[in-house]
mmCIF file of C-alpha atoms and ligand atoms in Angstrom:
data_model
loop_
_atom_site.group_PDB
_atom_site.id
_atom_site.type_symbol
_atom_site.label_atom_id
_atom_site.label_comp_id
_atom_site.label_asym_id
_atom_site.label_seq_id
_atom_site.Cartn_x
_atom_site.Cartn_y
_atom_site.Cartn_z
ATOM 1 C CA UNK A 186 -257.945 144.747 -139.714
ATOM 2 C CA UNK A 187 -258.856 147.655 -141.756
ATOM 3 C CA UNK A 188 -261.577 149.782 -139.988
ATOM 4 C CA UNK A 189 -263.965 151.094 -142.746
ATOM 5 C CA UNK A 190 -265.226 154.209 -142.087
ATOM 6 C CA UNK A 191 -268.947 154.905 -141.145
ATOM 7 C CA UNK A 192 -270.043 156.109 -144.260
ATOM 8 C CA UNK A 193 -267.684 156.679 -146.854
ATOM 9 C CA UNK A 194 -267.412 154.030 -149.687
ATOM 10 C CA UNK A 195 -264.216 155.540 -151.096
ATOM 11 C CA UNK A 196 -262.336 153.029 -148.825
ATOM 12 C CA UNK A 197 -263.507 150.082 -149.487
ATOM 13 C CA UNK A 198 -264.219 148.660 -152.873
ATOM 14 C CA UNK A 199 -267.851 146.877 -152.739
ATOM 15 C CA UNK A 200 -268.283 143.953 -154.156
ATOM 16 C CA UNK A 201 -268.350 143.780 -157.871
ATOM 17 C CA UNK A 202 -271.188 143.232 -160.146
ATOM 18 C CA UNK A 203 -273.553 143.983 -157.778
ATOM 19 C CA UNK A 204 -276.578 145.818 -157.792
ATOM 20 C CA UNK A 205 -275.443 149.658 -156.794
ATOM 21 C CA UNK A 206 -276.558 149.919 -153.084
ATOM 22 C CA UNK A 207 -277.482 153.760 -153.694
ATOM 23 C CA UNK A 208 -278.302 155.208 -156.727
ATOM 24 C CA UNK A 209 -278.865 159.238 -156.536
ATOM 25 C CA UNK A 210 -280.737 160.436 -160.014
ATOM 26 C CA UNK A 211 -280.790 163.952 -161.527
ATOM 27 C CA UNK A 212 -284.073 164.139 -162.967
ATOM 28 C CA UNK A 213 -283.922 166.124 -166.220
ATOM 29 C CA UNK A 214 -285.429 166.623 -169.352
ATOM 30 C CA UNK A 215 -289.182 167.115 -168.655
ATOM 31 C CA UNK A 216 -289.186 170.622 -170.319
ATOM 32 C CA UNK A 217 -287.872 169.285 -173.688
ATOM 33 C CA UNK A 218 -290.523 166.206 -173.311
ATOM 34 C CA UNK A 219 -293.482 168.068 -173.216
ATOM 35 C CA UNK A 220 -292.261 170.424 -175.445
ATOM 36 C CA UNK A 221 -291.594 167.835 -178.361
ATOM 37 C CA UNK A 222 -295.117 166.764 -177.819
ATOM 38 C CA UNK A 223 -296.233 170.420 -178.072
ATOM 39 C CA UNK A 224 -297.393 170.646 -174.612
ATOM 40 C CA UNK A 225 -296.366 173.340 -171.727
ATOM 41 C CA UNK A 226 -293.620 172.679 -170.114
ATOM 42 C CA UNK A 227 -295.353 171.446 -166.750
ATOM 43 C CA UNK A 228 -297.398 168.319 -168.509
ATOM 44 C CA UNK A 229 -293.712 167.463 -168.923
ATOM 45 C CA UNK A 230 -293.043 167.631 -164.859
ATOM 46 C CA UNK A 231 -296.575 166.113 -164.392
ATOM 47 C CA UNK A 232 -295.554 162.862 -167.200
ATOM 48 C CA UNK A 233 -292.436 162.947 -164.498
ATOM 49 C CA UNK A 234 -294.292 161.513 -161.549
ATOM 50 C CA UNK A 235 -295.078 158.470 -163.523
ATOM 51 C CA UNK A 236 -291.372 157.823 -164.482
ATOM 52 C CA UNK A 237 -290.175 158.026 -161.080
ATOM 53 C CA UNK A 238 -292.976 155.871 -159.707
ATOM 54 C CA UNK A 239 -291.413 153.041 -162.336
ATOM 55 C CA UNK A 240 -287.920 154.122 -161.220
ATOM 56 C CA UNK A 241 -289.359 153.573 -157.595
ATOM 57 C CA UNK A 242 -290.598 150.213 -157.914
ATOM 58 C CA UNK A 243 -287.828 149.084 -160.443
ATOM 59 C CA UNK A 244 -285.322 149.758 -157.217
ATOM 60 C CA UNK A 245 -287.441 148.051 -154.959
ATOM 61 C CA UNK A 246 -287.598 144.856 -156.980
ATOM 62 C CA UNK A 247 -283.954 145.058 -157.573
ATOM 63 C CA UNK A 248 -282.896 145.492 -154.535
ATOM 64 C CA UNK A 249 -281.445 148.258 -154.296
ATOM 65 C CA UNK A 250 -281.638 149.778 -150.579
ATOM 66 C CA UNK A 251 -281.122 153.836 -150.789
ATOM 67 C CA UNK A 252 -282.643 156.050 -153.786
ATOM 68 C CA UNK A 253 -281.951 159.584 -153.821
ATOM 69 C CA UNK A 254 -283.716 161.746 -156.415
ATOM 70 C CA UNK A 255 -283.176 165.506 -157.350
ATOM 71 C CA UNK A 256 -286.279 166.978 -157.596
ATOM 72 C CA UNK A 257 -285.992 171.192 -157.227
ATOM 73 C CA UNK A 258 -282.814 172.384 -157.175
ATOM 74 C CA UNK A 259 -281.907 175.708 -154.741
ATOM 75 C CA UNK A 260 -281.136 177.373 -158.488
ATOM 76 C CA UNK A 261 -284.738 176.406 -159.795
ATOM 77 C CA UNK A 262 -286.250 179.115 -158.400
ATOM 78 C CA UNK A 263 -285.264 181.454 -160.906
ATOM 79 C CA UNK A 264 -288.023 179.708 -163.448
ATOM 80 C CA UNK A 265 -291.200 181.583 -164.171
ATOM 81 C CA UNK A 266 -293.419 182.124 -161.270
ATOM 82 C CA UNK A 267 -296.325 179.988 -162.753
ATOM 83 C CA UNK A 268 -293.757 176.860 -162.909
ATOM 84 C CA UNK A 269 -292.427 177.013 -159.625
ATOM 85 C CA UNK A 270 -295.701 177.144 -157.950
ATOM 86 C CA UNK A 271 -297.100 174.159 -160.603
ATOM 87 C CA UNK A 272 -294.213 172.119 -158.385
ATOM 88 C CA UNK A 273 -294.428 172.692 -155.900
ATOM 89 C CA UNK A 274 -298.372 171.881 -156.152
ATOM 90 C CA UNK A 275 -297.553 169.234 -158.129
ATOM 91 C CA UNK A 276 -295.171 167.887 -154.763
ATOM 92 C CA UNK A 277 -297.972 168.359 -152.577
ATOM 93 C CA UNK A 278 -300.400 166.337 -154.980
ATOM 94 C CA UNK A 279 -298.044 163.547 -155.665
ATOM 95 C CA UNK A 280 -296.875 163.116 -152.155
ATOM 96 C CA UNK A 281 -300.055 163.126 -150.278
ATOM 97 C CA UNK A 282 -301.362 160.324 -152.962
ATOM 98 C CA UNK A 283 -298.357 158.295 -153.047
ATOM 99 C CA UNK A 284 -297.527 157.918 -149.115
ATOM 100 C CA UNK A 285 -299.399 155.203 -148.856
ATOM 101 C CA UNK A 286 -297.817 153.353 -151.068
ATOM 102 C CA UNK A 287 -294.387 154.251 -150.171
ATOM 103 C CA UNK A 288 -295.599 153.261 -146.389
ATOM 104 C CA UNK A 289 -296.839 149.691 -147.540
ATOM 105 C CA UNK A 290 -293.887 148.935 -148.769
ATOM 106 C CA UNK A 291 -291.823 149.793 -145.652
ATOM 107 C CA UNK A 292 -289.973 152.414 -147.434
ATOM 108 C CA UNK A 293 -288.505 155.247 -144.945
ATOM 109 C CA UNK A 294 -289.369 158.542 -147.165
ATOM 110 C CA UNK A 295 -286.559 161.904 -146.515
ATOM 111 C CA UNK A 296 -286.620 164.878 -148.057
ATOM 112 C CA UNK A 297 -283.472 166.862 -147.846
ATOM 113 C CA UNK A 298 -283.170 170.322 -148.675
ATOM 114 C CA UNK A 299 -283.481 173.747 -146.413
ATOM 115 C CA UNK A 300 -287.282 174.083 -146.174
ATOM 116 C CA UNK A 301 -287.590 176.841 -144.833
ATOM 117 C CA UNK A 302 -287.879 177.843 -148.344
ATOM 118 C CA UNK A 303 -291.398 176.016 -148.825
ATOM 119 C CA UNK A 304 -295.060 177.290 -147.451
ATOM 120 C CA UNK A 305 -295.674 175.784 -144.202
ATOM 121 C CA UNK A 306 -298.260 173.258 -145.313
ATOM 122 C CA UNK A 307 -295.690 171.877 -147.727
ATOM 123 C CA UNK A 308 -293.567 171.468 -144.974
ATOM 124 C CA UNK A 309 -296.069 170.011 -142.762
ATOM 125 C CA UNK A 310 -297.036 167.436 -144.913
ATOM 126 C CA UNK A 311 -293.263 166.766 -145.509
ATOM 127 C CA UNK A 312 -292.977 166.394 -141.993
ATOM 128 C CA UNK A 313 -296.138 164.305 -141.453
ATOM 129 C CA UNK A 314 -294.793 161.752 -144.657
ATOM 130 C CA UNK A 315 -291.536 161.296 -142.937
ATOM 131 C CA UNK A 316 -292.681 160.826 -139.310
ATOM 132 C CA UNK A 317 -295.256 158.011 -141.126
ATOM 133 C CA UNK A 318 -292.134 156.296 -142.197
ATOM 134 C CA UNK A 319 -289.674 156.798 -140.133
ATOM 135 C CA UNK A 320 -289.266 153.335 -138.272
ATOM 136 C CA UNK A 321 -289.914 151.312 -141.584
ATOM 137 C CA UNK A 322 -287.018 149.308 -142.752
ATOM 138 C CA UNK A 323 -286.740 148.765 -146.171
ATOM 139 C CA UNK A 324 -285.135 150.793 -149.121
ATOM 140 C CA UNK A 325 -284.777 154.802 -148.333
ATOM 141 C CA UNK A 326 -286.347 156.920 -150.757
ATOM 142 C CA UNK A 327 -284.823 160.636 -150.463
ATOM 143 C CA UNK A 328 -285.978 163.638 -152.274
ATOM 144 C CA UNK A 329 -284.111 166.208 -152.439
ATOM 145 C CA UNK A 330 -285.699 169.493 -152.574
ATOM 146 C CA UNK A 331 -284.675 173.034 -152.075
ATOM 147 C CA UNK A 332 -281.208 171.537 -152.078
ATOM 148 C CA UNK A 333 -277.920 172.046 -153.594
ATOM 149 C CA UNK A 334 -274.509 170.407 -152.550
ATOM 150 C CA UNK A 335 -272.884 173.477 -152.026
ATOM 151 C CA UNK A 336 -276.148 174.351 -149.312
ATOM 152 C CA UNK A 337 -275.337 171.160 -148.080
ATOM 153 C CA UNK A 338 -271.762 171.369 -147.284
ATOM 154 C CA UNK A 339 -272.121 174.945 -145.875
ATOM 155 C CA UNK A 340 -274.760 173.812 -142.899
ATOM 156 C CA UNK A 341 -272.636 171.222 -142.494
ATOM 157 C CA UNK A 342 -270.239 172.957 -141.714
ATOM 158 C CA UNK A 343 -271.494 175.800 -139.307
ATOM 159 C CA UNK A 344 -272.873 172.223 -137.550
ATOM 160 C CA UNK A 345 -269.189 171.290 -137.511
ATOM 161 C CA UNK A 346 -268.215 174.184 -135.713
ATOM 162 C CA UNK A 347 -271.258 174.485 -133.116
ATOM 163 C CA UNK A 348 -270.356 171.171 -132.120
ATOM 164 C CA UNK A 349 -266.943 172.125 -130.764
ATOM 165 C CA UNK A 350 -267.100 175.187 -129.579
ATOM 166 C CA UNK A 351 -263.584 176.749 -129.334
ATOM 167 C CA UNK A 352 -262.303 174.707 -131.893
ATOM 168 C CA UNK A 353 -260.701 175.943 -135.297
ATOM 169 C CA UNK A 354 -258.654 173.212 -136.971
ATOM 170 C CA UNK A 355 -257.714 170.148 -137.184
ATOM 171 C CA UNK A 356 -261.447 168.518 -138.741
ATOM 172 C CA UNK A 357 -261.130 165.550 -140.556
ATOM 173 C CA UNK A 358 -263.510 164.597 -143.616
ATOM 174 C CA UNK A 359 -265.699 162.460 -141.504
ATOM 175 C CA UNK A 360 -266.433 165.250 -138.960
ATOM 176 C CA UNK A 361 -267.815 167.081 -141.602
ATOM 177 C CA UNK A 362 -269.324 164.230 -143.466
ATOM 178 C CA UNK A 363 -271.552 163.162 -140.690
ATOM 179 C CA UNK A 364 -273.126 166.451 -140.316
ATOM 180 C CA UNK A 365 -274.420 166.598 -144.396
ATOM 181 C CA UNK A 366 -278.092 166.396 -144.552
ATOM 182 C CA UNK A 367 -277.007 162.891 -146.527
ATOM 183 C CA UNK A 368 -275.424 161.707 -143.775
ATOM 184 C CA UNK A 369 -277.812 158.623 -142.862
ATOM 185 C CA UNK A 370 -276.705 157.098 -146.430
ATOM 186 C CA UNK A 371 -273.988 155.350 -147.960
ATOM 187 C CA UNK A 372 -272.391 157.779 -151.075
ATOM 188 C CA UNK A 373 -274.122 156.804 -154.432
ATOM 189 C CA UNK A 374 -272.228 154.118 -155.572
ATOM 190 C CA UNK A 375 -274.237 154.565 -159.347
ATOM 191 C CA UNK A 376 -274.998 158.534 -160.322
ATOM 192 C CA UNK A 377 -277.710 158.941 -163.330
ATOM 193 C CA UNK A 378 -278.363 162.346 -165.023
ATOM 194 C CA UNK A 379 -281.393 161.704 -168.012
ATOM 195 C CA UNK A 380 -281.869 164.586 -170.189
ATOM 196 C CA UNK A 381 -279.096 164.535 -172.027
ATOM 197 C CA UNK A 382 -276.923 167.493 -170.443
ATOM 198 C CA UNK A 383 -273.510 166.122 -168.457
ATOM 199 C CA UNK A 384 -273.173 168.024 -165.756
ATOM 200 C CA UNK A 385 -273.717 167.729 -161.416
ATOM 201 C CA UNK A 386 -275.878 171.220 -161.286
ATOM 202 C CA UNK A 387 -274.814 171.198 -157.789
ATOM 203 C CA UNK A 388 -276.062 167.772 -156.677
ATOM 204 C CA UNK A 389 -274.247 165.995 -153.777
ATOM 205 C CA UNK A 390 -271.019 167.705 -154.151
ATOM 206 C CA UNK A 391 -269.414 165.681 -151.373
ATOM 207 C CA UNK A 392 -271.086 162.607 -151.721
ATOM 208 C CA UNK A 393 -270.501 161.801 -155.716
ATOM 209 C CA UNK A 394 -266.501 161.857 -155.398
ATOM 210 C CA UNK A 395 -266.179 158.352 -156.141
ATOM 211 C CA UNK A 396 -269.248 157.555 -158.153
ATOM 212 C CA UNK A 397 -269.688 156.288 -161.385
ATOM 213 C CA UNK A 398 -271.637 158.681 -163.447
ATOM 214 C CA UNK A 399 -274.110 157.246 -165.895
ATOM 215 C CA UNK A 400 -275.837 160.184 -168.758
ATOM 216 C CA UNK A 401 -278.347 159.124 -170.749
ATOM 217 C CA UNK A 402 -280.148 161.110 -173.528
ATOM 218 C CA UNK A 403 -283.555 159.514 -172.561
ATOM 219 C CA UNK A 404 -285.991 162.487 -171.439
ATOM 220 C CA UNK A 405 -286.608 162.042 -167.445
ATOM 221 C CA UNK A 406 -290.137 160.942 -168.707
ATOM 222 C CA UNK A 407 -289.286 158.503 -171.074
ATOM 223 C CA UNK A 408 -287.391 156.359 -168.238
ATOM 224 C CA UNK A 409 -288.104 153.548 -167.071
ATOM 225 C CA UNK A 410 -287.779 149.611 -165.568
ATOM 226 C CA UNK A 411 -285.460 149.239 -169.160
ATOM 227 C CA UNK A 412 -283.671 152.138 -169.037
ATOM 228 C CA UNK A 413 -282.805 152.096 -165.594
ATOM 229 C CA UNK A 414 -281.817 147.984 -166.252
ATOM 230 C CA UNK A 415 -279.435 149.452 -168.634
ATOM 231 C CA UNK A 416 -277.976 151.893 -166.346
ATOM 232 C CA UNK A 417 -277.216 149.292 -163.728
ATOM 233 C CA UNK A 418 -275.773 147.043 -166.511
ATOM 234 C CA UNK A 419 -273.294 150.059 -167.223
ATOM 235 C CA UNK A 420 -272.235 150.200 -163.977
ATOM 236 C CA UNK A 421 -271.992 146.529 -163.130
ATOM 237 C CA UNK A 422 -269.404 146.254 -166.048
ATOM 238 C CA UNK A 423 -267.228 149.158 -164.202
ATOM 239 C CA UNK A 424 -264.225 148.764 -162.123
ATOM 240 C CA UNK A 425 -264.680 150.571 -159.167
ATOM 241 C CA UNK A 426 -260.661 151.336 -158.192
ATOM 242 C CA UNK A 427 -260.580 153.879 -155.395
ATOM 243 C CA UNK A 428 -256.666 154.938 -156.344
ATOM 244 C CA UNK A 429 -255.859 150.950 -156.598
ATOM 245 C CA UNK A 430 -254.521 149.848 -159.183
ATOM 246 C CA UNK A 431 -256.217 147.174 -161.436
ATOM 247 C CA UNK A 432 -254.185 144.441 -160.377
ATOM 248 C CA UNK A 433 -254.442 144.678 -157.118
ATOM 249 C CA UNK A 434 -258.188 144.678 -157.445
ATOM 250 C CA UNK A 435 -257.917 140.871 -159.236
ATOM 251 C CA UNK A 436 -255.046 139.874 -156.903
ATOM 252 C CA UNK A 437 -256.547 141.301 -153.435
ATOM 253 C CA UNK A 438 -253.448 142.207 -152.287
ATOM 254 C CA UNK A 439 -253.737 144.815 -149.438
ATOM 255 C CA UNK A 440 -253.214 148.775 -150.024
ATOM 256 C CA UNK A 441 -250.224 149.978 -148.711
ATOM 257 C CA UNK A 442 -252.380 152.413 -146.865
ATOM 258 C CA UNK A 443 -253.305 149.882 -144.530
ATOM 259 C CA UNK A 444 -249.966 149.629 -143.140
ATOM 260 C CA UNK A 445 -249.540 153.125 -142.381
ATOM 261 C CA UNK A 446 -248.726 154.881 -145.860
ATOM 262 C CA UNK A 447 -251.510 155.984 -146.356
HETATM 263 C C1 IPE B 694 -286.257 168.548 -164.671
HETATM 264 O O1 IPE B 694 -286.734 168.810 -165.937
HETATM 265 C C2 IPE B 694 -287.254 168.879 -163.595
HETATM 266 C C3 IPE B 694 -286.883 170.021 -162.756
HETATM 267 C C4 IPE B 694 -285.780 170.712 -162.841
HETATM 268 C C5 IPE B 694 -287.841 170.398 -161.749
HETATM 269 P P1 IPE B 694 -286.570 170.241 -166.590
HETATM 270 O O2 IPE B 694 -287.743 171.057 -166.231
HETATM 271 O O3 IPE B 694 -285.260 170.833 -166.228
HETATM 272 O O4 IPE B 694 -286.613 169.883 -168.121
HETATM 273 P P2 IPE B 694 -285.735 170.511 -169.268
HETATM 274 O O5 IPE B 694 -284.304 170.316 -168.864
HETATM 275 O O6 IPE B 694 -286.091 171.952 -169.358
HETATM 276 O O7 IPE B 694 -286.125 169.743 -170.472
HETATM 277 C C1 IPE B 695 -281.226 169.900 -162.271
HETATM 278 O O1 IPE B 695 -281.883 170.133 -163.484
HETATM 279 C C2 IPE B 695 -282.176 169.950 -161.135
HETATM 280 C C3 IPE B 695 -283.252 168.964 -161.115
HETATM 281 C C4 IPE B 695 -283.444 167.988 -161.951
HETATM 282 C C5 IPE B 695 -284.172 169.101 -160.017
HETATM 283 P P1 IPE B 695 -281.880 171.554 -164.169
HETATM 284 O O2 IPE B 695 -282.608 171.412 -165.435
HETATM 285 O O3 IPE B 695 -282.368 172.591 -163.222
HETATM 286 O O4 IPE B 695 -280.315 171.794 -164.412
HETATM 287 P P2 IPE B 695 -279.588 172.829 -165.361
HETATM 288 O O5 IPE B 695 -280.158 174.174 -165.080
HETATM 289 O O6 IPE B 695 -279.837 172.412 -166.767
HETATM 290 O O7 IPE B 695 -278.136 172.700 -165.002
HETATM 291 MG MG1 MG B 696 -283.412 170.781 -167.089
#
C-alpha cells in the first residue's frame, strides 16, 4: 500500500483529464491593458477586479476546489508611491464589497503573505474576511499578498527549526512543507501566468515543482470564463508523469519506488 503523503502531489499521479484541483494564477498584464486603451496604469488594476471575479465564479462552477491568486508581490513595492497605495486601496475596496459574496458561496477566503507589511486596518479587515469564512467548506480562495516564494520558504524554515529545538539535520521535505504559509493546500496541479511574460517572479517556489505551467498572452483583464476554459483544456490534454515513464502511466504498473528503490 503506497502511503501518499499529506500534501504533496508529486507522488501520486491524479487522475487524468480532470478538472485541476488547484489552480494558482499570476495575474499580469494590467499595466499594458490600460495603457493600450490610453488610460493610467491603475484603471488597468481596477478593470482587474472584474476579471478575477469571472475567474472566481468560472472555478466555482467547474469545480475546482483551491484557487490561489498572486495579487502584490514582496518585489512590487518598488512601483511608484501613488500605485502602491491605489492597491492597496483598491484591496481594501474590493474586499470589503466582495466578502459577502465569497461568504454565500461557502468559500473559505486566505490571504498569504507577511502582513506586517500592510497598515493595520488592511490587516484587520484581512483578518475579519478570513475569520467570516473560516468554517465554510467549499472551494478555497487564497490571495496572496505581500508574498514571495522565497519569503515563504524562509519562515518556513525558522518554523522548522523552532519546532525542534536542538535539532540541526536530518529534515525531510515534508517537515518543511507543512510549515509554508501554503501548507493547508494541495500543490497547483495547473499554473497560469496572463500577460504574456514566462516567468515564476517568485511565486510558490516550492509548491509549482511539478505543475504544468500554462502562459497566455491575454492581458490579466481580458480573461475570462473562455480563456480560463482553454487553459484547463491545455492541461487536461497533458500527461502528468512524476519521473514515470509513459508506459507505465497506460499500463499501471507500480514504481519501483514502492518497493524500496526509491
Ligand atoms: C499585474 O499587472 C498586477 C500587479 C502586479 C499588481 P501589472 O501591473 O504588472 O501589469 P503590467 O505587467 O505592467 O502590464
Ligand atoms: C507578478 O507580476 C506579480 C503579480 C502579478 C502580483 P509582475 O508584473 O510584478 O512581475 P514582473 O516584475 O514582470 O516579473
Ligand atoms: Mg507585470
Amino acid at each position: 500500500m503506497v502511503r501518499l503523503p499529506f500534501l504533496s502531489s508529486t507522488r501520486g499521479v491524479p487522475e487524468a483529464a480532470k478538472i485541476p484541483r488547484h489552480i494558482a494564477i499570476i495575474m499580469d498584464g494590467n499595466g499594458r491593458w490600460a495603457r493600450k486603451r490610453l488610460m493610467p496604469r491603475v484603471a488597468g488594476h481596477a478593470k482587474g477586479v472584474d476579471a478575477l471575479r469571472e475567474v472566481i465564479r468560472t472555478c466555482l462552477d467547474r469545480g475546482v476546489e483551491y484557487l490561489t491568486v498572486f495579487a502584490f508581490s514582496s518585489e512590487n513595492w518598488r512601483r511608484p508611491k501613488d500605485e502602491v497605495s491605489f492597491l492597496m486601496q483598491l484591496f481594501v475596496k474590493s474586499l470589503k464589497l466582495e466578502i459577502e459574496r465569497i461568504h454565500r458561496n461557502n468559500m473559505r477566503l486566505r490571504v498569504v503573505g507577511d502582513l506586517a507589511g500592510f497598515d493595520k486596518p488592511l490587516v484587520d479587515l484581512i483578518r475579519d474576511s478570513e475569520a467570516l469564512t473560516a468554517a465554510n467548506t467549499g472551494m478555497n480562495l487564497t490571495i496572496c499578498a505581500n508574498y514571495g516564494g522565497r519569503w515563504d520558504v524562509m519562515q518556513a524554515v525558522d518554523k522548522m527549526l523552532a519546532s525542534s529545538p536542538g535539532v540541526t539535520s536530518g529534515f525531510s521535505e515534508d517537515d518543511l512543507a507543512s510549515h509554508l504559509a501554503l501548507s493547508f493546500c494541495p500543490e497547483p496541479d495547473l499554473f497560469i501566468r496572463t500577460g504574456g511574460e514566462q516567468r515564476i517572479s517568485n511565486f510558490m517556489l516550492w509548491q509549482l515543482a511539478y505543475s504544468e505551467l500554462y502562459f497566455t498572452d491575454k492581458l490579466w483583464p481580458e480573461f475570462g470564463e473562455a480563456a480560463l476554459d482553454e487553459a484547463i483544456l491545455s492541461y487536461q490534454q497533458r500527461e502528468r508523469r512524476f519521473g514515470r515513464t509513459s508506459e507505465q502511466l497506460v499500463s499501471g504498473e507500480p514504481d519501483s519506488s514502492v518497493s524500496g528503490h526509491a
